[in-house]
Short mmCIF file of C-alpha atoms and ligand atoms in Angstrom, two decimals:
data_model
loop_
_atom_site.label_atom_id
_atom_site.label_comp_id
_atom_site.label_asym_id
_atom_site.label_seq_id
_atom_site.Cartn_x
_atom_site.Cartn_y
_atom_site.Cartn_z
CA UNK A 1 0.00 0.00 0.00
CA UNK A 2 1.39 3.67 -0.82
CA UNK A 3 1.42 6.15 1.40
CA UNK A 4 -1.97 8.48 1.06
CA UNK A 5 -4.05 11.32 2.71
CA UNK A 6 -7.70 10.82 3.23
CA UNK A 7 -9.92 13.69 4.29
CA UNK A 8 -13.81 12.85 3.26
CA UNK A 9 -15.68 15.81 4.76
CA UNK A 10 -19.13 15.33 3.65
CA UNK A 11 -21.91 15.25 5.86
CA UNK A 12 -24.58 12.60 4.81
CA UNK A 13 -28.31 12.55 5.89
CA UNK A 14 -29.83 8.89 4.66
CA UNK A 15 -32.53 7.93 4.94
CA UNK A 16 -36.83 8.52 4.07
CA UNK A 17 -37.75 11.66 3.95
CA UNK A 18 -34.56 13.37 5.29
CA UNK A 19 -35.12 16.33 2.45
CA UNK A 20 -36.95 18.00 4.68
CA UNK A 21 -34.51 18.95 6.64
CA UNK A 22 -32.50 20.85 3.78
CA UNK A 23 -33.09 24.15 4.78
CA UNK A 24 -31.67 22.69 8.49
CA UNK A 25 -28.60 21.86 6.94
CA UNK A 26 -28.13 24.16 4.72
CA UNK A 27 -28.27 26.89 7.95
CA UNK A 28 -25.92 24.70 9.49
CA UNK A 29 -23.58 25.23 6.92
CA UNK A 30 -23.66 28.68 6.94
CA UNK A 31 -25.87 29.40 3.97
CA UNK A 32 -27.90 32.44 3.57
CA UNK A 33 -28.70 33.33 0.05
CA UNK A 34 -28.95 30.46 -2.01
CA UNK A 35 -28.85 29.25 -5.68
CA UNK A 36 -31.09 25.72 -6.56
CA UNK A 37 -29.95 23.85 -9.78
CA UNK A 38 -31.91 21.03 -10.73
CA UNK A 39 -32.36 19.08 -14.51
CA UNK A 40 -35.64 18.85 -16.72
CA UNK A 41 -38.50 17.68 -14.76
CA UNK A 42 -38.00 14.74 -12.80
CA UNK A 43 -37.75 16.39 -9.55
CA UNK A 44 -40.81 18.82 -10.06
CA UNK A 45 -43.03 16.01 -10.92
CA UNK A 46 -41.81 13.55 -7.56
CA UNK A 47 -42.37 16.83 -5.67
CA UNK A 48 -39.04 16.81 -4.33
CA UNK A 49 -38.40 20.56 -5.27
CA UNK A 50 -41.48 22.00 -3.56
CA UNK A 51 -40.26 19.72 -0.38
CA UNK A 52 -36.81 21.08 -0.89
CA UNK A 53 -37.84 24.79 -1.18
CA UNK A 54 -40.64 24.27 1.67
CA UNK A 55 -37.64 23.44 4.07
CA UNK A 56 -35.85 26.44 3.25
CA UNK A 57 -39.10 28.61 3.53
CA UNK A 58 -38.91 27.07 7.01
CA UNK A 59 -35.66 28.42 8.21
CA UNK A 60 -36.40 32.06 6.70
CA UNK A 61 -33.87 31.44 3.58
CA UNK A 62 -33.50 32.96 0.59
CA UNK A 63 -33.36 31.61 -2.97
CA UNK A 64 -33.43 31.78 -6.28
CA UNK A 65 -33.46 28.46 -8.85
CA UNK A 66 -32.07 27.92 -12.57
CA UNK A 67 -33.74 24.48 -13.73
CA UNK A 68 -32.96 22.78 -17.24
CA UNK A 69 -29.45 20.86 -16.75
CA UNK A 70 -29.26 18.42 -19.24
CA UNK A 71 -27.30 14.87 -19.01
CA UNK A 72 -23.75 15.50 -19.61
CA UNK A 73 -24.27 19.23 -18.26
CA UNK A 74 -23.10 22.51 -20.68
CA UNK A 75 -20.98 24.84 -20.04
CA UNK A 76 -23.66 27.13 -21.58
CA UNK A 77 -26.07 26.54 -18.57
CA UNK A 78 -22.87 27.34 -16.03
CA UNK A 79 -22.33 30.59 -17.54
CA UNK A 80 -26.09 31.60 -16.70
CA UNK A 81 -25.90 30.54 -13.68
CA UNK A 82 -23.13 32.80 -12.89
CA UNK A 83 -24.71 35.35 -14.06
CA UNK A 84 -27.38 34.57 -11.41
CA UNK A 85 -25.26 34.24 -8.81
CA UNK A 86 -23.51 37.68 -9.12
CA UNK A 87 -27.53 39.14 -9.54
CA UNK A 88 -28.50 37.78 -6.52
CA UNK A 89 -25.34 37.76 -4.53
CA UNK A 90 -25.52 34.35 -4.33
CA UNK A 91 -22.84 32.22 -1.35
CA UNK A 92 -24.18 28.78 -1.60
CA UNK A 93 -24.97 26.25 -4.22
CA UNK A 94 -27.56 23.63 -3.68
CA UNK A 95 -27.86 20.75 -6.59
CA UNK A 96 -31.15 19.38 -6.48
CA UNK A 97 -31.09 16.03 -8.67
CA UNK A 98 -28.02 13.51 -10.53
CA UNK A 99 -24.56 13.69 -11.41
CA UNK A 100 -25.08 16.11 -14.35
CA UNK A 101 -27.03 18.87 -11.74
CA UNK A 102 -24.63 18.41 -9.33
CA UNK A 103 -21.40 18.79 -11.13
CA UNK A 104 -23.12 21.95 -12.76
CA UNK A 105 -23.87 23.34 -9.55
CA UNK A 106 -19.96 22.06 -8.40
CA UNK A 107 -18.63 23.87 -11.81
CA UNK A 108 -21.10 27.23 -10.86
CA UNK A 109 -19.28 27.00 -7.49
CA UNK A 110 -15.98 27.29 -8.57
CA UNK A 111 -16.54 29.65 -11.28
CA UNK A 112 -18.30 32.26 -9.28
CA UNK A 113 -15.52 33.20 -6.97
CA UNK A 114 -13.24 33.06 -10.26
CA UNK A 115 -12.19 36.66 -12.00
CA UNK A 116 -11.94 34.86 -15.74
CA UNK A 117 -13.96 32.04 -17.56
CA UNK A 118 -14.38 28.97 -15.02
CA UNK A 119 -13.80 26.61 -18.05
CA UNK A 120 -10.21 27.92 -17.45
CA UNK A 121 -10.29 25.16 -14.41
CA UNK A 122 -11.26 22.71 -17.09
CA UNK A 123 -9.02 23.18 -19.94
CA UNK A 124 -5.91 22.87 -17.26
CA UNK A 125 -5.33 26.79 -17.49
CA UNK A 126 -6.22 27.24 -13.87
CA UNK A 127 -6.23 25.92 -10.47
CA UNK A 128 -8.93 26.97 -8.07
CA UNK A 129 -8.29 29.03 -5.08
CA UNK A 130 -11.87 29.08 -3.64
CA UNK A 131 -15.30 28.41 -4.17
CA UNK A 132 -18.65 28.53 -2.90
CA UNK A 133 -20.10 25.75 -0.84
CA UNK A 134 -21.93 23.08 -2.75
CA UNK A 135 -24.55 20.75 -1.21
CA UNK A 136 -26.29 18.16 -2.74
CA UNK A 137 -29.98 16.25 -2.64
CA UNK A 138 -29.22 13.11 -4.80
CA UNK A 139 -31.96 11.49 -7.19
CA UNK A 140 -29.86 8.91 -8.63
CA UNK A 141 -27.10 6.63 -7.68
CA UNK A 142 -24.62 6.98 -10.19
CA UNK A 143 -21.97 9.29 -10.53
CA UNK A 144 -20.71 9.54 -6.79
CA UNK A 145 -20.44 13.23 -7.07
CA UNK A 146 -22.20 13.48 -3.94
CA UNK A 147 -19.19 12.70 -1.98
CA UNK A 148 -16.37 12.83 -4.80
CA UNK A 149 -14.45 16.17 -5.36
CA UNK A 150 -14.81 16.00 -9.23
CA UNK A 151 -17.10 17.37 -11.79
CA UNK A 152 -17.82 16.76 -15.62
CA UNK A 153 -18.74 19.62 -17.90
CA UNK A 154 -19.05 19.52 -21.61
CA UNK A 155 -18.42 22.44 -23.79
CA UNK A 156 -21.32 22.93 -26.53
CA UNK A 157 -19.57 23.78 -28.90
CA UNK A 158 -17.37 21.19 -30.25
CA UNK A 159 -18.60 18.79 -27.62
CA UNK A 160 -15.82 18.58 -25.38
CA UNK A 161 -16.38 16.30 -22.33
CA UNK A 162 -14.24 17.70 -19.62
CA UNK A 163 -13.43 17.35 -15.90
CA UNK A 164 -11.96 19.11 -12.81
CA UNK A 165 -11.18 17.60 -9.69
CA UNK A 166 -10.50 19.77 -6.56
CA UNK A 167 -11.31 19.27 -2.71
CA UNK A 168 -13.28 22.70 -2.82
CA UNK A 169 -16.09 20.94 -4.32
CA UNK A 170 -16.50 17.84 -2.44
CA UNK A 171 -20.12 19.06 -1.12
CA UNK A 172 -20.36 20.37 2.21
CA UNK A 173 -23.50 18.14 3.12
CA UNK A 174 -25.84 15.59 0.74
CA UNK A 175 -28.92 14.07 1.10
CA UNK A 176 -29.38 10.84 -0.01
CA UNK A 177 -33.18 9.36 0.69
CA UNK A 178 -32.98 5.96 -1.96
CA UNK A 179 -36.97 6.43 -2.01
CA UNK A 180 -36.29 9.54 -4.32
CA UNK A 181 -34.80 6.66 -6.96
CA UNK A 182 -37.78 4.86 -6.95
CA UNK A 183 -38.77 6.95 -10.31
CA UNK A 184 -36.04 6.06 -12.27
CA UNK A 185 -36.69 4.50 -15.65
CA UNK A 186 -35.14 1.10 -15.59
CA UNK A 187 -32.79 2.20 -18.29
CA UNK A 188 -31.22 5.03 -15.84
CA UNK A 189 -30.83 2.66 -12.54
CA UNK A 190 -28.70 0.36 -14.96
CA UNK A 191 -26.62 3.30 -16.27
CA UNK A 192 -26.00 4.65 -12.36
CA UNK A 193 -25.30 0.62 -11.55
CA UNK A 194 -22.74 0.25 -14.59
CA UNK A 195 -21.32 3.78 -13.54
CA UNK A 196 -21.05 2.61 -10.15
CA UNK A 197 -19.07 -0.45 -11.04
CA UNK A 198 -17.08 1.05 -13.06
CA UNK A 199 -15.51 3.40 -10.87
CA UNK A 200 -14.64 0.35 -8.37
CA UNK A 201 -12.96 -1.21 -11.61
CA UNK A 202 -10.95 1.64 -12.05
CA UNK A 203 -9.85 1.56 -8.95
CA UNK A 204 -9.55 -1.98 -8.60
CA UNK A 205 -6.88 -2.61 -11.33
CA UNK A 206 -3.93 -1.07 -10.34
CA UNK A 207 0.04 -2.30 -9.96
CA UNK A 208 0.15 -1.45 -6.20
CA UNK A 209 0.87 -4.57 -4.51
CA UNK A 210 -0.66 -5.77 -0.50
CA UNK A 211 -3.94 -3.82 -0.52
CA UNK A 212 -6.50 -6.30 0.48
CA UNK A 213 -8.83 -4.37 2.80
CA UNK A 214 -9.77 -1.74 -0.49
CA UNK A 215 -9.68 -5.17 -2.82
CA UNK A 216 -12.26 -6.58 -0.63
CA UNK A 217 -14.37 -2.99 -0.15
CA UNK A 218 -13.92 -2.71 -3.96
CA UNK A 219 -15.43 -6.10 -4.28
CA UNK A 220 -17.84 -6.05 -1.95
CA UNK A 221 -19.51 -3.19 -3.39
CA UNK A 222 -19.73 -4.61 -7.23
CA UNK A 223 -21.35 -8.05 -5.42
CA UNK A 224 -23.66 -5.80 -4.13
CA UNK A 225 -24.75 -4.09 -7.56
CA UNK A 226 -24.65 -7.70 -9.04
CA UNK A 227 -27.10 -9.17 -6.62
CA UNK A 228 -29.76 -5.63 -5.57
CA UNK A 229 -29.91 -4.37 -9.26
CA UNK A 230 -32.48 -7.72 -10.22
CA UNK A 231 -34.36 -6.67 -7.45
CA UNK A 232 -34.93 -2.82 -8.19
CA UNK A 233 -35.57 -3.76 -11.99
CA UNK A 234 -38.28 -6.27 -10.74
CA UNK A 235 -39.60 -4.35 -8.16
CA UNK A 236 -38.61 -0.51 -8.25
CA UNK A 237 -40.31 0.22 -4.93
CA UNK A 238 -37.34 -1.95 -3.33
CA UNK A 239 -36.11 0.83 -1.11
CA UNK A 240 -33.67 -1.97 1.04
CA UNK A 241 -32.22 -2.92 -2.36
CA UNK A 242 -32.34 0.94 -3.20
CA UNK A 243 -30.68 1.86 0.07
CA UNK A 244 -27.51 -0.44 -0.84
CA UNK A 245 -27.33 1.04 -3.90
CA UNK A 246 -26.97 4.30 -3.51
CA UNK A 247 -24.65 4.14 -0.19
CA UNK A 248 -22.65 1.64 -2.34
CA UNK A 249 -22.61 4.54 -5.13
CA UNK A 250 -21.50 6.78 -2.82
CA UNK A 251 -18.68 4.42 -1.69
CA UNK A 252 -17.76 3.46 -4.75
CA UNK A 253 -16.31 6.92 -5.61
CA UNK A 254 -15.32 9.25 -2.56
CA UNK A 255 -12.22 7.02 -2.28
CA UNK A 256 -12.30 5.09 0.30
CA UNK A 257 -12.03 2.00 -1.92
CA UNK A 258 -9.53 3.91 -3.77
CA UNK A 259 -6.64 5.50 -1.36
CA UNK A 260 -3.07 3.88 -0.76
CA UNK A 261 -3.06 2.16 -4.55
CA UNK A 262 -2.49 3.78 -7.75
CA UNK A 263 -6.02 3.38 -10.13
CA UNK A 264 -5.71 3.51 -14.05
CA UNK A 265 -9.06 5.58 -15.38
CA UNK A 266 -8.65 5.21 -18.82
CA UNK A 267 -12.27 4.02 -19.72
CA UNK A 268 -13.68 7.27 -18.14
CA UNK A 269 -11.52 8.81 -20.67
CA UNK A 270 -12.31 6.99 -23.21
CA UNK A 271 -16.07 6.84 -22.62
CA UNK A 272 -16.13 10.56 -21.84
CA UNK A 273 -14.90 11.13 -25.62
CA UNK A 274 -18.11 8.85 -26.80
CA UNK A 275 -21.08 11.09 -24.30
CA UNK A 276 -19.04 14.07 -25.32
CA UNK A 277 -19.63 13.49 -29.44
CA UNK A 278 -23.07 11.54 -29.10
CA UNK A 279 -24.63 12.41 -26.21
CA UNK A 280 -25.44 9.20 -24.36
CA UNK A 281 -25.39 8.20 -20.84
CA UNK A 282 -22.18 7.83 -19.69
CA UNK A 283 -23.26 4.42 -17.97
CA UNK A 284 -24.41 3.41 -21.31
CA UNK A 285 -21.08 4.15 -22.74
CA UNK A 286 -18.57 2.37 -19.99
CA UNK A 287 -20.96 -0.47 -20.52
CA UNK A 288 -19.34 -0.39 -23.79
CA UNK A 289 -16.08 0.86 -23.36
CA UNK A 290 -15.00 -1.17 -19.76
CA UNK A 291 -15.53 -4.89 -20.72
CA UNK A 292 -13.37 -4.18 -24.31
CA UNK A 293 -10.96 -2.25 -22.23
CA UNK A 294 -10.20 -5.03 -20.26
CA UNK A 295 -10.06 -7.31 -23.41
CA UNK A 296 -7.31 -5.17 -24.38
CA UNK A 297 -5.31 -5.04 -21.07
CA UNK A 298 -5.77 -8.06 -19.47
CA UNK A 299 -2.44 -9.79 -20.32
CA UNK A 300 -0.68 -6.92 -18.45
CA UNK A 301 -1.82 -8.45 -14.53
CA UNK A 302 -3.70 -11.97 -15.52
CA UNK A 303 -3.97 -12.83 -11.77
CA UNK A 304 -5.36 -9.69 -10.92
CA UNK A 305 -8.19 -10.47 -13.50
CA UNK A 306 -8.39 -14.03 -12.62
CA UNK A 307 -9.16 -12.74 -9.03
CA UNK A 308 -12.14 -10.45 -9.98
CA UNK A 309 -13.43 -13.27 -12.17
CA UNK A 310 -13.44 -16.14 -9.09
CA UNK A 311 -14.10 -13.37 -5.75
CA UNK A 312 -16.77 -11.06 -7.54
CA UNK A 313 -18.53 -13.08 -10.61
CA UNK A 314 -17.96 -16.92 -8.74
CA UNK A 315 -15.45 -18.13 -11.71
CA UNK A 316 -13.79 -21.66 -10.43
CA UNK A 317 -9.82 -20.89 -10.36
CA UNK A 318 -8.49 -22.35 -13.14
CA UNK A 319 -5.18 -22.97 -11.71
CA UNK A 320 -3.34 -24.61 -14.60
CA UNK A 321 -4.52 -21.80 -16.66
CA UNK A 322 -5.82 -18.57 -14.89
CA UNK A 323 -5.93 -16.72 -18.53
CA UNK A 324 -9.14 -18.80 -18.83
CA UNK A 325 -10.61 -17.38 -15.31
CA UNK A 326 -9.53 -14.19 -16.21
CA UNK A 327 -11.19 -14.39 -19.39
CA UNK A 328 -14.48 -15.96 -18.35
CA UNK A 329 -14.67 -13.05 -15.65
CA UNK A 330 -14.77 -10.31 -18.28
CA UNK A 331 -17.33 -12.57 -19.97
CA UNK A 332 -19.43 -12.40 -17.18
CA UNK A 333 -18.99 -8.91 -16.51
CA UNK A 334 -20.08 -8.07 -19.75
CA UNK A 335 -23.64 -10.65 -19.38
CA UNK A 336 -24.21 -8.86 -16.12
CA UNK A 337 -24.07 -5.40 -18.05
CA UNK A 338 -26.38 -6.79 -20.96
CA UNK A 339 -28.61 -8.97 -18.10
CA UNK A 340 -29.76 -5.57 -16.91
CA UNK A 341 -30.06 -3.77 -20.45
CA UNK A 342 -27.35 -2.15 -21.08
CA UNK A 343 -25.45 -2.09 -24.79
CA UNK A 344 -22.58 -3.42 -24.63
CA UNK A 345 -21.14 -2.98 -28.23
CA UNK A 346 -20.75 0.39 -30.96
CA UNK A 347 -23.38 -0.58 -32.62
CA UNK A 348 -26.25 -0.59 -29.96
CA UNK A 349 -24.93 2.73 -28.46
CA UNK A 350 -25.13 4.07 -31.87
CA UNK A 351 -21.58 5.07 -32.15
CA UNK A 352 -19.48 4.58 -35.65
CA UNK A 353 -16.38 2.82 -36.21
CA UNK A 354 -15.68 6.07 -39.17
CA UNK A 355 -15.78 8.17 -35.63
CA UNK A 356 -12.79 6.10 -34.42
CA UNK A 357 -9.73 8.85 -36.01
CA UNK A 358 -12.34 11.67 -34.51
CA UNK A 359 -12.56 10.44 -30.78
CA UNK A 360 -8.96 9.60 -30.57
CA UNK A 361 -8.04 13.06 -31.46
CA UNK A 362 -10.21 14.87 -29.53
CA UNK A 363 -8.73 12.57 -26.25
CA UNK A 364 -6.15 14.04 -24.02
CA UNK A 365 -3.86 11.00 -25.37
CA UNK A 366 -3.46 12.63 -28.27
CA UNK A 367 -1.80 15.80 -26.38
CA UNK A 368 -0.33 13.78 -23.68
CA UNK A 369 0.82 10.82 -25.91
CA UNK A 370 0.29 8.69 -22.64
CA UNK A 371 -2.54 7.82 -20.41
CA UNK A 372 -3.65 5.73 -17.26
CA UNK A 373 -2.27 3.98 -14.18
CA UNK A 374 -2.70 0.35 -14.99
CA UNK A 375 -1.74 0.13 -18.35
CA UNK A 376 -0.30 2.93 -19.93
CA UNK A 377 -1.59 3.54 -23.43
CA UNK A 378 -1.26 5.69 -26.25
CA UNK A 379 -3.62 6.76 -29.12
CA UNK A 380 -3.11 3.92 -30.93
CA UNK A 381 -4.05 1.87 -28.24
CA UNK A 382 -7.47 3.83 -27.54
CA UNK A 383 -8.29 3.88 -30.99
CA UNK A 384 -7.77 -0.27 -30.68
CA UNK A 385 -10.01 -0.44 -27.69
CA UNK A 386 -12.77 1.44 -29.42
CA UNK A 387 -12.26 -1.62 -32.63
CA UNK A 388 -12.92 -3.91 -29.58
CA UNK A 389 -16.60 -2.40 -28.81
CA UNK A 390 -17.47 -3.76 -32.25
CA UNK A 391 -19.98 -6.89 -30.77
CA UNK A 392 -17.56 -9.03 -33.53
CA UNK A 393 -14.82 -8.59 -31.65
CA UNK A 394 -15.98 -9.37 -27.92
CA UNK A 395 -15.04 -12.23 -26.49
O1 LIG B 1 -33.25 16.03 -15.77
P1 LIG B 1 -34.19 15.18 -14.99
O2 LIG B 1 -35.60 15.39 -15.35
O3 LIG B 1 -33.94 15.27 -13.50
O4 LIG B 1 -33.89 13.62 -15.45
C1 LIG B 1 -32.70 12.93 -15.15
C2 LIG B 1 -31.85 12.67 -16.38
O5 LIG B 1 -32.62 12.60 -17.54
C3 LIG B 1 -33.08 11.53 -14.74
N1 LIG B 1 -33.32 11.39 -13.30
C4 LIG B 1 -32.46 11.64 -12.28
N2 LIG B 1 -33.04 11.33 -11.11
C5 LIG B 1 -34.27 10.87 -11.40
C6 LIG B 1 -34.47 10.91 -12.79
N3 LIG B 1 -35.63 10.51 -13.38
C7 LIG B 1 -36.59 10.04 -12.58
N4 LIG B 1 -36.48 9.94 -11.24
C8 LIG B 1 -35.34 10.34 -10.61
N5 LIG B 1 -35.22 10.21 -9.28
O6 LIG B 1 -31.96 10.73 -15.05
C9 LIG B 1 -31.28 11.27 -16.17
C10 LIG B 1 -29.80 11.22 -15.94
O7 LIG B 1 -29.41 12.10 -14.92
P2 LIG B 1 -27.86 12.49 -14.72
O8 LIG B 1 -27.76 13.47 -13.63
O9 LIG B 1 -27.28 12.86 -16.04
O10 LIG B 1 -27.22 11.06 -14.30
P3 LIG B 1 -25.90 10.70 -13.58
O11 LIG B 1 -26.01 10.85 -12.11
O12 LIG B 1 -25.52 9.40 -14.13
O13 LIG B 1 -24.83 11.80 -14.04
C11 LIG B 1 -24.11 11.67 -15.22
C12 LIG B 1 -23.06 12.75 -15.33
O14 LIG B 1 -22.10 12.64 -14.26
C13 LIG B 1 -20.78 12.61 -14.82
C14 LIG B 1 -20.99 11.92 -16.13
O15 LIG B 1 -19.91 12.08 -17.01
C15 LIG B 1 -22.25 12.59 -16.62
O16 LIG B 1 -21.99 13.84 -17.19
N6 LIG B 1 -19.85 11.98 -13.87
C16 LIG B 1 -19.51 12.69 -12.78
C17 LIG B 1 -18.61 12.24 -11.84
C18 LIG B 1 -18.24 13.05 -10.66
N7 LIG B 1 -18.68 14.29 -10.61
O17 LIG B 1 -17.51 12.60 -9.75
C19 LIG B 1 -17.94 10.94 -12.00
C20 LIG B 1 -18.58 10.07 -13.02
O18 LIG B 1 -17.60 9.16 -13.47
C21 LIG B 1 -19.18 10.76 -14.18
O19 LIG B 1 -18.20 11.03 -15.18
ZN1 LIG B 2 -18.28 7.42 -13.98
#
């Protein structure tokens, strides 16, 4: 295990009903005048804003909301929202909804204390100094950004999928009630599910050696997905299956499964490039991407595969020949994606092999000439993996 620091500050509130007691927090935290994001509809329909702003009525605070983030949020949307905040003398941000609302709202937050154009942070010609506080009431388990200190932001034009990471933006306080979930379309819990594996398997392959206790969280949590998701696509009312979903989404990506090892990331990059150009879900596109990805690199740690095959998907050790466990476990990662409707290949996620020369470019390899912590690759290597999302080339 390397040697890491680990500071995790969010305050959680789980559990039925708790967004009532938004405005309570959101006091506590020091918030006076505040600025609401939230996406299309979804939360005005649940009536989970009017509960939201209700509790704020309650504590005598004031606010002001922009609505209308879309999935893989805009830069365009950021910029008005600054604007708001600078009206309204705005000094907290509260993201009412998924990943793409709050890593608007975590984007607004940074930006607004910011002299120049906040996509400065995102194009790597800036660090921030401050922000504002962000807090968060989640409606999806997904993206972790309820507890993670990044955020996503695409730039309309040219549809450039970018992100910033920085500790001012883990969120002060979230709310996570899994009841609010219970509205997702089917196809949306699977994304958040394939999301929230992936960002255990990103973590999970890595060339540090002796870290068993975040192998076995990292595991844990993907079992978890593998046996509640049947149960919330049967029966979306399942708030116990719900509730172990979204704490393990929230797991999954504040770290704790990830300190003291070094973690590789390259499908993020390499789906972000595929939600940047064609605007899917970006669990719809590591369903894709992650299972070809490790196709590509398996070689480079066989026993490391071979152990997520026989400890997560129940592969029998093959120990004459653990390329054969390791093999069958990306098999069966890839049947659990499709078992709960995801696409796995190009073609069902609409994408086009003609793209291939496009996607490659627009990734940071193609500056860097390098990327990831498992396996190092370079753009001829990314432009291989996305060959291997063709369904004739799976395994
Ligand atoms: O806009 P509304 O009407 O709210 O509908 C949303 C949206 O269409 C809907 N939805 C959310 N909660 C719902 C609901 N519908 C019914 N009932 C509910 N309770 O779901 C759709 C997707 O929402 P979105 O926020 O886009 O999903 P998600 O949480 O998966 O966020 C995806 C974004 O997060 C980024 C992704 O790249 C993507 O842009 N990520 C952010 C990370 C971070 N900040 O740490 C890490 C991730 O790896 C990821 O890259
Ligand atoms: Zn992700």
């Amino acid at each position: 295990m390397t040697n890491f620091d680990f500071h995790s500050p969010t305050y959680f509130i789980f559990g039925e009903g708790r967004e009532n007691e938004t405005g309570a927090y959101v006091k506590r935290f020091g918030g006076t005048r505040v600025l609401i994001q939230y996406g299309k509809n979804s939360v005005i329909k649940s009536g989970l804003l009017d509960r939201v702003k209700a509790s704020l009525d309650k504590e005598g605070i004031y606010y002001v909301m922009i609505g209308g983030v879309q999935p893989n949020p805009r830069d365009t949307l950021v910029y008005e929202a600054l604007k708001m905040v600078k009206e309204h003398n705005i000094d907290f941000i509260l993201a009412v909804g998924g990943g793409s609302v709050i890593d608007s709202s975590k984007a607004t937050a940074v930006g607004a204390l910011y002299d120049g154009d906040f996509w400065d942070f995102y194009s790597g010609q800036a660090v921030p100094q401050k922000a504002l506080p962000v807090a968060t009431v989640l409606t999806i388990a997904a993206a972790g950004s309820e507890g993670s200190p990044s955020a996503v932001i695409t730039k309309e034009e040219g549809g450039v999928k970018r992100g910033l990471t920085c500790e001012l933006i883990r969120p002060v306080f979230s709310v996570l009630n899994p009841a609010l979930t219970q509205t997702l379309p089917a196809y949306q819990t699977a994304c958040g599910v394939t999301d929230i594996c992936a960002h255990v398997f990103e973590r999970y392959f890595t060339n540090t050696k002796d870290v068993e206790v975040t192998d076995r969280l990292c595991e844990a949590i993907v079992k978890t997905m593998i046996n509640e998701t049947p149960k919330v696509l049967k029966n979306p009312d399942d708030y116990g299956a719900r509730a172990n979903i979204m704490w393990g989404g929230m797991v999954a990506h504040n770290d704790l499964c990830g300190v003291g090892r070094s973690q590789d990331w390259n499908s993020h990059g390499i789906e972000h490039e595929l939600s940047g150009l064609y605007d899917v879900a970006h669990g719809a596109g590591l369903a894709v991407v992650m299972p070809s990805w490790m196709q590509y690199v398996y070689k480079h740690d066989i026993m490391r595969f071979a152990q997520m095959a026989s400890r997560i998907f129940g592969v029998d050790m093959d120990f004459s020949n653990p390329e054969l466990t390791a093999l069958e476990g990306i098999r069966r990662f890839r049947a659990f994606l499709k078992s709960i409707g995801m696409p796995t290949s190009f073609e069902e996620l609409g994408a086009k092999e003609e793209d291939i020369p496009k996607l490659v470019a627009s990734h940071p390899v193609s500056q860097s000439g390098q990327t990831g912590g498992f396996v190092s690759l370079t753009p001829e290597d990314v432009a291989n993996i996305y060959k291997l999302c063709k369904a004739e080339n799976h395994i």
